[in-house]
Amino acid sequence: MRVFGLIILGIFVLCAEVFLGIQSFFPEALQKGKTDIVQDIIENKKTIFDQLSEQDLAWIAENKTVNVGVDPNFYPLETFNERGQYTGLGGDYLRLLTHLTGINFQVHRQQDWATVEELAQLKRIDLFMAVAKSDRRSEYLLFTDPYINMPGVIMAVRSSHLEGALLDDFKGKKVAVVKDYYWQDYVASKYPEIELVPAKDTIHAMQLVSNGNADAVIDYEFNLNEKIQLAGIYQLKAVGSVPSEFGHAVAVRNDLLELFDIINIALKQITPAEAKALEDRWLSKAKPAGSERRLQWYFFFFTQATLLVLFVIGIARSSTRKAVLAKAREMRAKLA
């Protein structure tokens, strides 16, 4: 009976762990019954065809597909879910643009951001959904008004004892940045005394710091926090912040003027309240920070270990009881 009770308790705890795990790692799976904010906005929006010039309409008729370059490692602005679908804040805006313009947007997933930019320079990518403006990028891209602006965060190892650090504090030192990210352009132009250490992605940049190959990393807070969860890099802490001069926007190749005009007209149909709702949908997601994720792993480990110990104790007691009963039966048999 005790073993049966332990089994029931184990099943209950296991179900609780599965629920908590899904809630933490795949929160979208528990939100399917909730209102789709993007669909609600779409239902209240007309297409923009009556606002376009004949030249713009002709461009849409002649160009059936627009190629979209995506950074696969930039949650929550853009990412791919477990089903391989393009999602994130940029993904929401792309859904709206598809409805408003009638254009078929083809998303191209690459391994890293540097590859995406290279393809754009080769004119194999037409548009970006979440990119920050810089002088280098302005040589081949046109930018809409930004729809979100978040500061950058400087992270260093916890043993550094840095607090309220500025980029000036890292002159003559090494700072890790993702190759071709906005922060590489920013630091290179504003702080030439800092030695930049390019990385293929944010996790690699953070590993460079934790391994002692760089003194700090700079990236957006939302991106760094998500990567702490994903890779379990808990050796780093935020030591300072850097204001972003230009937020994230939709960017179009500068030789596609009609497409840029179409996108601008479409984005103007999105009200400030709708833009705020879309922003909150992603930046206010209940996705725990790295320390909270670590506590969840501790919880899972503790409950599993406790169940294992209880199970072993239960089996041991059951075996002892069976041995005692067997011994008693043997003694009774001898006495008989």
CSV table of C-alpha atoms in Angstrom, one decimal:
chain,number,residue,atom,x,y,z
A,1,MET,CA,0.0,0.0,0.0
A,2,ARG,CA,2.8,2.4,0.8
A,3,VAL,CA,4.5,1.6,-2.6
A,4,PHE,CA,1.2,2.3,-4.3
A,5,GLY,CA,1.0,5.6,-2.5
A,6,LEU,CA,4.5,6.5,-3.5
A,7,ILE,CA,3.6,5.7,-7.1
A,8,ILE,CA,0.6,8.0,-7.0
A,9,LEU,CA,2.7,10.8,-5.4
A,10,GLY,CA,5.4,10.3,-8.1
A,11,ILE,CA,2.8,10.6,-10.9
A,12,PHE,CA,1.4,13.8,-9.3
A,13,VAL,CA,4.8,15.4,-9.0
A,14,LEU,CA,5.8,14.3,-12.5
A,15,CYS,CA,2.7,15.9,-13.9
A,16,ALA,CA,3.4,19.1,-12.0
A,17,GLU,CA,7.0,19.2,-13.3
A,18,VAL,CA,5.8,18.7,-16.9
A,19,PHE,CA,3.3,21.5,-16.5
A,20,LEU,CA,6.0,23.9,-15.0
A,21,GLY,CA,8.5,22.9,-17.7
A,22,ILE,CA,6.1,23.6,-20.5
A,23,GLN,CA,5.1,26.9,-18.9
A,24,SER,CA,8.7,27.9,-18.5
A,25,PHE,CA,10.3,26.6,-21.7
A,26,PHE,CA,7.4,26.7,-24.2
A,27,PRO,CA,4.9,29.3,-22.8
A,28,GLU,CA,3.3,29.6,-26.2
A,29,ALA,CA,1.9,26.1,-25.9
A,30,LEU,CA,-0.3,27.2,-23.0
A,31,GLN,CA,-1.5,30.3,-24.7
A,32,LYS,CA,-3.3,28.7,-27.7
A,33,GLY,CA,-6.7,29.4,-26.2
A,34,LYS,CA,-5.9,33.1,-25.6
A,35,THR,CA,-6.8,35.9,-27.9
A,36,ASP,CA,-4.4,36.4,-30.9
A,37,ILE,CA,-3.6,40.1,-30.7
A,38,VAL,CA,-2.2,40.1,-34.2
A,39,GLN,CA,-5.4,38.5,-35.6
A,40,ASP,CA,-7.5,41.0,-33.7
A,41,ILE,CA,-5.6,43.9,-35.3
A,42,ILE,CA,-5.8,42.3,-38.7
A,43,GLU,CA,-9.6,42.1,-38.5
A,44,ASN,CA,-9.8,45.8,-37.9
A,45,LYS,CA,-7.5,46.8,-40.8
A,46,LYS,CA,-8.2,47.2,-44.5
A,47,THR,CA,-5.5,46.7,-47.1
A,48,ILE,CA,-3.6,49.8,-48.3
A,49,PHE,CA,-4.1,49.4,-52.0
A,50,ASP,CA,-6.3,52.5,-52.2
A,51,GLN,CA,-3.4,54.5,-50.7
A,52,LEU,CA,-0.7,53.4,-53.0
A,53,SER,CA,0.5,55.1,-56.2
A,54,GLU,CA,0.2,53.5,-59.6
A,55,GLN,CA,3.9,52.9,-59.5
A,56,ASP,CA,3.7,51.1,-56.2
A,57,LEU,CA,0.8,49.0,-57.3
A,58,ALA,CA,2.7,48.1,-60.5
A,59,TRP,CA,5.7,47.1,-58.4
A,60,ILE,CA,3.5,44.7,-56.3
A,61,ALA,CA,2.1,43.2,-59.4
A,62,GLU,CA,5.6,42.6,-60.9
A,63,ASN,CA,7.2,41.3,-57.7
A,64,LYS,CA,5.3,38.4,-56.2
A,65,THR,CA,7.8,37.6,-53.5
A,66,VAL,CA,9.9,39.7,-51.1
A,67,ASN,CA,12.8,37.9,-49.4
A,68,VAL,CA,13.1,38.6,-45.7
A,69,GLY,CA,16.4,38.2,-43.8
A,70,VAL,CA,16.1,37.0,-40.2
A,71,ASP,CA,18.4,36.8,-37.3
A,72,PRO,CA,17.6,33.3,-35.8
A,73,ASN,CA,19.2,34.2,-32.4
A,74,PHE,CA,17.4,37.4,-31.5
A,75,TYR,CA,14.5,36.5,-29.2
A,76,PRO,CA,12.0,38.1,-28.6
A,77,LEU,CA,12.3,40.4,-31.6
A,78,GLU,CA,12.7,37.6,-34.0
A,79,THR,CA,13.2,33.9,-33.7
A,80,PHE,CA,11.8,30.5,-34.8
A,81,ASN,CA,9.5,28.5,-32.6
A,82,GLU,CA,9.6,24.7,-32.0
A,83,ARG,CA,7.7,24.2,-35.3
A,84,GLY,CA,10.2,26.2,-37.3
A,85,GLN,CA,7.8,29.1,-37.8
A,86,TYR,CA,9.1,32.7,-37.8
A,87,THR,CA,7.8,34.5,-34.8
A,88,GLY,CA,8.6,37.2,-32.3
A,89,LEU,CA,7.8,40.9,-32.4
A,90,GLY,CA,9.2,41.2,-35.9
A,91,GLY,CA,7.1,38.1,-36.9
A,92,ASP,CA,3.9,39.9,-35.6
A,93,TYR,CA,4.7,42.9,-37.7
A,94,LEU,CA,5.4,40.7,-40.8
A,95,ARG,CA,1.9,39.1,-40.4
A,96,LEU,CA,0.4,42.6,-40.4
A,97,LEU,CA,2.4,43.7,-43.4
A,98,THR,CA,1.3,40.6,-45.3
A,99,HIS,CA,-2.3,41.5,-44.6
A,100,LEU,CA,-2.0,45.2,-45.4
A,101,THR,CA,0.1,44.9,-48.6
A,102,GLY,CA,-0.9,41.5,-50.0
A,103,ILE,CA,2.8,40.8,-50.6
A,104,ASN,CA,4.2,37.3,-50.3
A,105,PHE,CA,7.1,37.6,-47.8
A,106,GLN,CA,9.5,34.7,-48.0
A,107,VAL,CA,11.5,34.2,-44.8
A,108,HIS,CA,15.1,33.0,-45.1
A,109,ARG,CA,16.7,31.5,-42.1
A,110,GLN,CA,20.5,31.5,-41.9
A,111,GLN,CA,23.0,30.3,-39.3
A,112,ASP,CA,24.0,33.8,-38.1
A,113,TRP,CA,23.4,37.5,-38.6
A,114,ALA,CA,26.7,38.1,-40.5
A,115,THR,CA,25.5,35.7,-43.2
A,116,VAL,CA,22.1,37.4,-43.5
A,117,GLU,CA,23.8,40.8,-44.0
A,118,GLU,CA,26.1,39.4,-46.6
A,119,LEU,CA,23.2,38.0,-48.6
A,120,ALA,CA,21.5,41.5,-48.4
A,121,GLN,CA,24.6,43.1,-49.8
A,122,LEU,CA,24.5,40.5,-52.6
A,123,LYS,CA,20.9,41.6,-53.2
A,124,ARG,CA,19.5,38.2,-52.3
A,125,ILE,CA,17.7,39.6,-49.3
A,126,ASP,CA,15.2,42.5,-49.8
A,127,LEU,CA,14.0,43.4,-46.3
A,128,PHE,CA,14.7,43.0,-42.6
A,129,MET,CA,12.1,43.1,-39.9
A,130,ALA,CA,14.2,44.0,-36.9
A,131,VAL,CA,17.4,45.9,-37.5
A,132,ALA,CA,19.0,49.0,-36.0
A,133,LYS,CA,20.3,51.8,-38.1
A,134,SER,CA,24.0,52.4,-38.4
A,135,ASP,CA,26.2,54.4,-40.8
A,136,ARG,CA,27.6,51.2,-42.4
A,137,ARG,CA,24.1,49.7,-42.9
A,138,SER,CA,22.8,53.0,-44.3
A,139,GLU,CA,25.1,52.4,-47.2
A,140,TYR,CA,22.8,49.8,-48.6
A,141,LEU,CA,19.6,50.0,-46.5
A,142,LEU,CA,16.7,52.4,-46.0
A,143,PHE,CA,15.1,52.4,-42.5
A,144,THR,CA,11.5,53.1,-41.4
A,145,ASP,CA,10.8,54.8,-38.1
A,146,PRO,CA,11.8,52.4,-35.3
A,147,TYR,CA,9.0,50.5,-33.6
A,148,ILE,CA,11.0,49.7,-30.5
A,149,ASN,CA,14.1,51.2,-28.8
A,150,MET,CA,15.9,49.3,-26.1
A,151,PRO,CA,19.3,50.1,-24.5
A,152,GLY,CA,22.3,47.9,-24.6
A,153,VAL,CA,23.7,46.2,-21.6
A,154,ILE,CA,27.3,45.6,-20.6
A,155,MET,CA,28.0,42.3,-18.9
A,156,ALA,CA,31.2,41.1,-17.2
A,157,VAL,CA,32.1,38.3,-14.9
A,158,ARG,CA,30.7,38.5,-11.4
A,159,SER,CA,34.2,38.6,-9.8
A,160,SER,CA,34.9,41.9,-11.6
A,161,HIS,CA,33.0,43.9,-8.9
A,162,LEU,CA,32.1,46.5,-11.6
A,163,GLU,CA,29.0,48.6,-11.0
A,164,GLY,CA,27.6,51.4,-13.2
A,165,ALA,CA,30.3,50.8,-15.8
A,166,LEU,CA,30.5,52.9,-19.0
A,167,LEU,CA,32.1,52.0,-22.2
A,168,ASP,CA,34.8,54.6,-21.4
A,169,ASP,CA,35.8,52.2,-18.6
A,170,PHE,CA,36.8,49.6,-21.2
A,171,LYS,CA,39.3,51.6,-23.2
A,172,GLY,CA,42.3,49.5,-23.8
A,173,LYS,CA,40.3,46.4,-22.9
A,174,LYS,CA,38.5,43.7,-24.9
A,175,VAL,CA,34.8,43.8,-25.5
A,176,ALA,CA,32.9,40.9,-27.2
A,177,VAL,CA,30.3,41.8,-29.7
A,178,VAL,CA,28.3,39.8,-32.2
A,179,LYS,CA,29.8,40.1,-35.7
A,180,ASP,CA,28.0,42.8,-37.7
A,181,TYR,CA,25.5,43.6,-34.9
A,182,TYR,CA,24.7,47.2,-34.3
A,183,TRP,CA,26.9,47.3,-31.2
A,184,GLN,CA,30.0,46.4,-33.3
A,185,ASP,CA,29.4,49.4,-35.5
A,186,TYR,CA,28.6,51.6,-32.5
A,187,VAL,CA,31.6,50.8,-30.4
A,188,ALA,CA,34.0,50.8,-33.4
A,189,SER,CA,32.9,54.4,-34.4
A,190,LYS,CA,32.5,55.9,-30.9
A,191,TYR,CA,35.2,54.1,-28.9
A,192,PRO,CA,38.1,53.2,-31.2
A,193,GLU,CA,40.3,52.6,-28.1
A,194,ILE,CA,38.3,49.5,-27.3
A,195,GLU,CA,39.5,46.2,-28.8
A,196,LEU,CA,36.5,44.5,-30.3
A,197,VAL,CA,36.3,40.7,-30.2
A,198,PRO,CA,33.8,39.6,-32.8
A,199,ALA,CA,31.6,36.5,-32.1
A,200,LYS,CA,29.3,34.5,-34.3
A,201,ASP,CA,26.3,35.0,-31.9
A,202,THR,CA,25.4,36.2,-28.5
A,203,ILE,CA,26.1,32.9,-26.7
A,204,HIS,CA,29.6,32.8,-28.2
A,205,ALA,CA,30.2,36.4,-27.1
A,206,MET,CA,29.2,35.6,-23.6
A,207,GLN,CA,31.4,32.5,-23.6
A,208,LEU,CA,34.3,34.6,-24.6
A,209,VAL,CA,33.8,36.7,-21.5
A,210,SER,CA,33.3,33.8,-19.1
A,211,ASN,CA,36.4,32.0,-20.5
A,212,GLY,CA,38.5,35.1,-20.0
A,213,ASN,CA,39.0,35.9,-23.7
A,214,ALA,CA,37.2,39.2,-23.4
A,215,ASP,CA,36.6,41.7,-20.5
A,216,ALA,CA,32.9,42.3,-21.2
A,217,VAL,CA,30.1,41.8,-23.7
A,218,ILE,CA,27.6,44.3,-25.0
A,219,ASP,CA,24.3,43.5,-26.4
A,220,TYR,CA,20.6,44.2,-25.8
A,221,GLU,CA,19.3,43.2,-22.4
A,222,PHE,CA,16.4,41.1,-23.7
A,223,ASN,CA,18.8,39.1,-25.9
A,224,LEU,CA,21.4,38.6,-23.2
A,225,ASN,CA,18.8,37.4,-20.6
A,226,GLU,CA,17.3,34.9,-23.0
A,227,LYS,CA,20.7,33.5,-23.8
A,228,ILE,CA,21.6,33.2,-20.1
A,229,GLN,CA,18.5,30.9,-19.8
A,230,LEU,CA,19.3,29.0,-23.0
A,231,ALA,CA,23.0,28.4,-22.4
A,232,GLY,CA,23.1,28.5,-18.6
A,233,ILE,CA,25.9,31.1,-18.5
A,234,TYR,CA,25.5,32.3,-14.9
A,235,GLN,CA,29.1,33.6,-14.4
A,236,LEU,CA,28.1,37.0,-15.9
A,237,LYS,CA,26.2,40.0,-14.5
A,238,ALA,CA,25.0,43.3,-15.8
A,239,VAL,CA,27.5,46.0,-14.9
A,240,GLY,CA,26.3,49.0,-17.0
A,241,SER,CA,24.0,50.1,-19.8
A,242,VAL,CA,24.4,52.0,-23.1
A,243,PRO,CA,21.5,54.1,-24.6
A,244,SER,CA,20.6,53.0,-28.2
A,245,GLU,CA,20.8,55.9,-30.6
A,246,PHE,CA,18.3,54.3,-32.9
A,247,GLY,CA,15.8,51.6,-32.2
A,248,HIS,CA,14.8,48.6,-34.3
A,249,ALA,CA,13.0,49.1,-37.5
A,250,VAL,CA,12.0,47.6,-40.8
A,251,ALA,CA,14.8,48.1,-43.3
A,252,VAL,CA,14.6,47.7,-47.1
A,253,ARG,CA,17.4,47.6,-49.7
A,254,ASN,CA,18.0,51.1,-50.9
A,255,ASP,CA,17.5,50.1,-54.6
A,256,LEU,CA,13.9,49.0,-53.8
A,257,LEU,CA,12.3,52.5,-53.4
A,258,GLU,CA,8.8,51.4,-54.2
A,259,LEU,CA,8.9,48.6,-51.6
A,260,PHE,CA,10.2,51.1,-49.0
A,261,ASP,CA,7.3,53.4,-49.8
A,262,ILE,CA,4.8,50.5,-49.5
A,263,ILE,CA,6.1,49.4,-46.2
A,264,ASN,CA,6.1,52.9,-44.7
A,265,ILE,CA,2.5,53.4,-45.7
A,266,ALA,CA,1.5,50.0,-44.2
A,267,LEU,CA,3.3,50.7,-40.9
A,268,LYS,CA,1.5,54.0,-40.5
A,269,GLN,CA,-1.8,52.0,-40.3
A,270,ILE,CA,-0.6,50.6,-36.9
A,271,THR,CA,-1.7,52.8,-34.1
A,272,PRO,CA,0.5,53.6,-31.0
A,273,ALA,CA,-1.9,51.6,-28.8
A,274,GLU,CA,-1.6,48.6,-31.2
A,275,ALA,CA,2.2,48.9,-31.3
A,276,LYS,CA,2.3,49.0,-27.5
A,277,ALA,CA,0.1,45.9,-27.3
A,278,LEU,CA,2.4,44.0,-29.7
A,279,GLU,CA,5.5,45.1,-27.7
A,280,ASP,CA,4.0,44.0,-24.4
A,281,ARG,CA,3.0,40.7,-25.9
A,282,TRP,CA,6.7,39.8,-26.3
A,283,LEU,CA,8.7,42.0,-23.8
A,284,SER,CA,6.3,41.2,-21.0
A,285,LYS,CA,6.3,37.5,-21.6
A,286,ALA,CA,6.5,35.4,-18.4
A,287,LYS,CA,9.8,33.9,-19.5
A,288,PRO,CA,12.0,33.7,-16.4
A,289,ALA,CA,15.4,35.3,-16.1
A,290,GLY,CA,18.5,33.1,-15.8
A,291,SER,CA,18.5,32.9,-12.0
A,292,GLU,CA,14.8,31.9,-12.0
A,293,ARG,CA,15.5,29.3,-14.6
A,294,ARG,CA,18.3,27.9,-12.5
A,295,LEU,CA,15.9,27.7,-9.5
A,296,GLN,CA,13.5,25.7,-11.6
A,297,TRP,CA,16.2,23.2,-12.4
A,298,TYR,CA,17.0,23.0,-8.7
A,299,PHE,CA,13.4,22.3,-8.0
A,300,PHE,CA,13.2,19.6,-10.7
A,301,PHE,CA,16.4,18.0,-9.3
A,302,PHE,CA,15.2,18.1,-5.7
A,303,THR,CA,11.8,16.6,-6.4
A,304,GLN,CA,13.3,13.8,-8.5
A,305,ALA,CA,15.9,13.0,-5.9
A,306,THR,CA,13.4,13.1,-3.1
A,307,LEU,CA,11.1,10.7,-5.1
A,308,LEU,CA,14.0,8.4,-5.8
A,309,VAL,CA,15.0,8.3,-2.1
A,310,LEU,CA,11.3,7.7,-1.0
A,311,PHE,CA,11.0,5.0,-3.6
A,312,VAL,CA,14.1,3.2,-2.5
A,313,ILE,CA,13.1,3.5,1.1
A,314,GLY,CA,9.6,2.1,0.2
A,315,ILE,CA,11.1,-0.8,-1.7
A,316,ALA,CA,13.6,-1.5,1.1
A,317,ARG,CA,10.8,-1.5,3.7
A,318,SER,CA,8.6,-3.6,1.5
A,319,SER,CA,11.4,-6.1,1.0
A,320,THR,CA,12.2,-6.1,4.8
A,321,ARG,CA,8.5,-6.7,5.6
A,322,LYS,CA,8.3,-9.5,3.0
A,323,ALA,CA,11.5,-11.1,4.5
A,324,VAL,CA,10.0,-10.8,8.1
A,325,LEU,CA,6.7,-12.4,6.9
A,326,ALA,CA,8.6,-15.1,5.1
A,327,LYS,CA,10.7,-15.8,8.2
A,328,ALA,CA,7.6,-15.9,10.4
A,329,ARG,CA,5.9,-18.3,8.0
A,330,GLU,CA,9.0,-20.5,8.1
A,331,MET,CA,9.0,-20.5,11.9
A,332,ARG,CA,5.3,-21.3,12.1
A,333,ALA,CA,5.9,-24.2,9.6
A,334,LYS,CA,8.7,-25.6,11.8
A,335,LEU,CA,6.6,-25.3,14.9
A,336,ALA,CA,3.7,-27.1,13.2
